[in-house]
Amino acid sequence: MSTRLAPGDTAPDFTLPDADGKPVSLADHRGRKTIVYFYPAALTPGCTKQACDFTDNLDVLAAAGYDVIGVSPDKPEKLAKFREKESLKVTLVSDPDRSVLDAYGAYGEKSSYGRTIMGVIRSTIVVDESGKVAHAFYNVRATGHVAKLLRDLSV
């Protein structure tokens, strides 16, 4: 199981393809605060709710100096379908080999309907302007998470 990040850790750099296949790098966001959130699968009810919540609050977050990147193991084609179907404005990137999910501690054992399985652990990491972890939230709920995050960040 991968190690979870904690405030003060250096956020692992990554470059992943977005829904259009274009590379998105965490390094490109240096100088701005970045919310990197990890979700199990596009086009599922909980992940749709969470992505729509981020999209609905994108302007508020941007005004407070935050960029938002959503990471899942889905292929770019599925992310594009997700973006179009739900009119999402948040940047979605593909991590099919789960290397970034592992590096951020967002993949491992979790409980699902009483069974222990391996999968994506719904997580949100807030990276500061210098690339350090400011906040690390693991096992977050899809519904209500963005509202709680706004409160926690005093946005």
Coordinates of C-alpha atoms in Angstrom, one line a residue:
M1 CA 0.0 0.0 0.0
S2 CA 1.3 3.5 -0.8
T3 CA 2.2 6.0 1.8
R4 CA -0.2 8.9 2.5
L5 CA 1.1 12.4 2.1
A6 CA 1.1 14.9 5.0
P7 CA 1.3 18.7 5.2
G8 CA 4.9 19.8 4.6
D9 CA 5.7 16.9 2.2
T10 CA 6.8 17.8 -1.3
A11 CA 3.9 16.9 -3.7
P12 CA 5.1 14.4 -6.3
D13 CA 5.4 16.0 -9.7
F14 CA 3.4 14.5 -12.5
T15 CA 2.5 14.9 -16.1
L16 CA -0.6 13.1 -17.3
P17 CA -2.8 13.4 -20.4
D18 CA -6.1 15.4 -20.0
A19 CA -9.4 14.5 -21.6
D20 CA -8.0 15.8 -25.0
G21 CA -4.8 13.9 -24.6
K22 CA -2.8 17.0 -23.9
P23 CA -0.1 16.8 -21.2
V24 CA -0.9 18.5 -17.8
S25 CA 1.9 18.9 -15.4
L26 CA 1.7 19.8 -11.7
A27 CA 4.9 21.9 -12.3
D28 CA 2.9 24.2 -14.7
H29 CA 0.8 25.2 -11.7
R30 CA 3.8 26.4 -9.6
G31 CA 3.1 29.8 -8.1
R32 CA -0.6 29.0 -7.7
K33 CA -2.3 26.8 -5.1
T34 CA -3.6 23.6 -6.7
I35 CA -6.2 21.2 -5.5
V36 CA -5.5 17.7 -6.8
Y37 CA -8.4 15.4 -6.2
F38 CA -8.5 11.7 -6.8
Y39 CA -11.7 9.8 -7.7
P40 CA -12.5 6.2 -8.7
A41 CA -14.3 6.4 -12.0
A42 CA -15.9 8.9 -14.4
L43 CA -19.6 8.7 -15.2
T44 CA -20.5 7.1 -11.8
P45 CA -23.0 8.9 -9.5
G46 CA -20.6 9.9 -6.7
C47 CA -17.8 11.0 -9.0
T48 CA -20.2 12.9 -11.1
K49 CA -21.6 14.7 -8.0
Q50 CA -18.0 15.6 -6.9
A51 CA -16.9 16.8 -10.3
C52 CA -20.0 18.9 -10.7
D53 CA -19.5 20.4 -7.3
F54 CA -15.9 21.4 -8.2
T55 CA -17.1 22.8 -11.5
D56 CA -19.9 24.8 -9.8
N57 CA -17.3 26.3 -7.4
L58 CA -14.4 26.7 -9.9
D59 CA -14.8 30.5 -10.2
V60 CA -14.8 30.9 -6.4
L61 CA -11.7 28.7 -6.1
A62 CA -9.9 30.5 -8.9
A63 CA -10.7 33.9 -7.4
A64 CA -9.0 32.6 -4.2
G65 CA -6.0 31.5 -6.2
Y66 CA -6.7 27.8 -6.6
D67 CA -6.5 25.6 -9.7
V68 CA -8.2 22.2 -9.7
I69 CA -7.1 19.0 -11.3
G70 CA -9.1 15.7 -11.0
V71 CA -7.2 12.4 -11.4
S72 CA -8.7 9.0 -12.1
P73 CA -7.5 5.8 -13.8
D74 CA -9.9 6.4 -16.7
K75 CA -8.6 6.7 -20.2
P76 CA -8.7 10.2 -21.8
E77 CA -11.6 9.2 -24.1
K78 CA -13.8 8.4 -21.1
L79 CA -12.8 11.6 -19.4
A80 CA -13.8 13.6 -22.6
K81 CA -17.2 11.8 -22.6
F82 CA -17.6 12.6 -18.8
R83 CA -16.7 16.3 -19.4
E84 CA -19.1 16.6 -22.3
K85 CA -22.0 14.8 -20.7
E86 CA -21.8 16.7 -17.4
S87 CA -20.6 20.1 -18.9
L88 CA -17.5 19.9 -16.6
K89 CA -15.0 22.8 -16.5
V90 CA -12.5 21.2 -14.1
T91 CA -9.3 19.8 -15.6
L92 CA -9.5 16.0 -15.7
V93 CA -6.4 13.9 -16.2
S94 CA -5.9 10.2 -16.9
D95 CA -3.6 7.9 -14.7
P96 CA -4.3 4.4 -16.1
D97 CA -1.2 2.8 -14.6
R98 CA -2.1 4.4 -11.2
S99 CA 1.5 5.7 -10.7
V100 CA 0.3 9.1 -9.6
L101 CA -2.5 7.6 -7.5
D102 CA 0.2 5.4 -5.8
A103 CA 2.6 8.4 -5.3
Y104 CA -0.2 10.4 -3.6
G105 CA -1.4 7.5 -1.4
A106 CA -4.7 7.5 -3.2
Y107 CA -4.7 3.8 -4.2
G108 CA -4.8 0.9 -1.9
E109 CA -7.0 -1.2 0.4
K110 CA -10.5 0.2 1.0
S111 CA -13.8 -1.1 2.3
S112 CA -16.6 -1.5 -0.2
Y113 CA -20.0 -2.9 1.0
G114 CA -18.2 -4.7 3.9
R115 CA -15.5 -6.2 1.7
T116 CA -11.8 -5.2 1.6
I117 CA -10.8 -4.4 -2.0
M118 CA -8.0 -2.6 -3.8
G119 CA -9.0 0.6 -5.5
V120 CA -8.9 4.4 -5.7
I121 CA -9.2 6.0 -2.3
R122 CA -11.2 9.2 -2.8
S123 CA -8.7 11.9 -1.7
T124 CA -7.9 15.6 -2.0
I125 CA -4.5 17.1 -1.7
V126 CA -4.0 20.8 -1.6
V127 CA -0.6 21.9 -2.9
D128 CA 0.8 25.3 -2.1
E129 CA 2.5 27.7 -4.5
S130 CA 5.9 26.2 -3.9
G131 CA 4.8 22.6 -4.5
K132 CA 4.5 21.5 -0.8
V133 CA 1.4 19.7 0.5
A134 CA -0.7 22.2 2.5
H135 CA -3.6 19.8 3.3
A136 CA -4.1 16.1 2.7
F137 CA -7.7 14.7 3.0
Y138 CA -8.2 10.9 2.6
N139 CA -11.4 8.8 2.4
V140 CA -13.5 11.9 1.7
R141 CA -17.2 11.7 0.8
A142 CA -18.2 12.5 -2.7
T143 CA -21.2 14.5 -1.6
G144 CA -20.5 17.6 0.5
H145 CA -16.8 17.4 0.2
V146 CA -16.3 20.5 -1.9
A147 CA -18.4 22.6 0.5
K148 CA -16.3 21.2 3.4
L149 CA -13.1 22.0 1.5
L150 CA -14.2 25.6 0.9
R151 CA -14.8 25.9 4.7
D152 CA -11.5 24.3 5.6
L153 CA -9.6 26.6 3.1
S154 CA -11.6 29.7 4.4
V155 CA -12.7 30.4 0.8

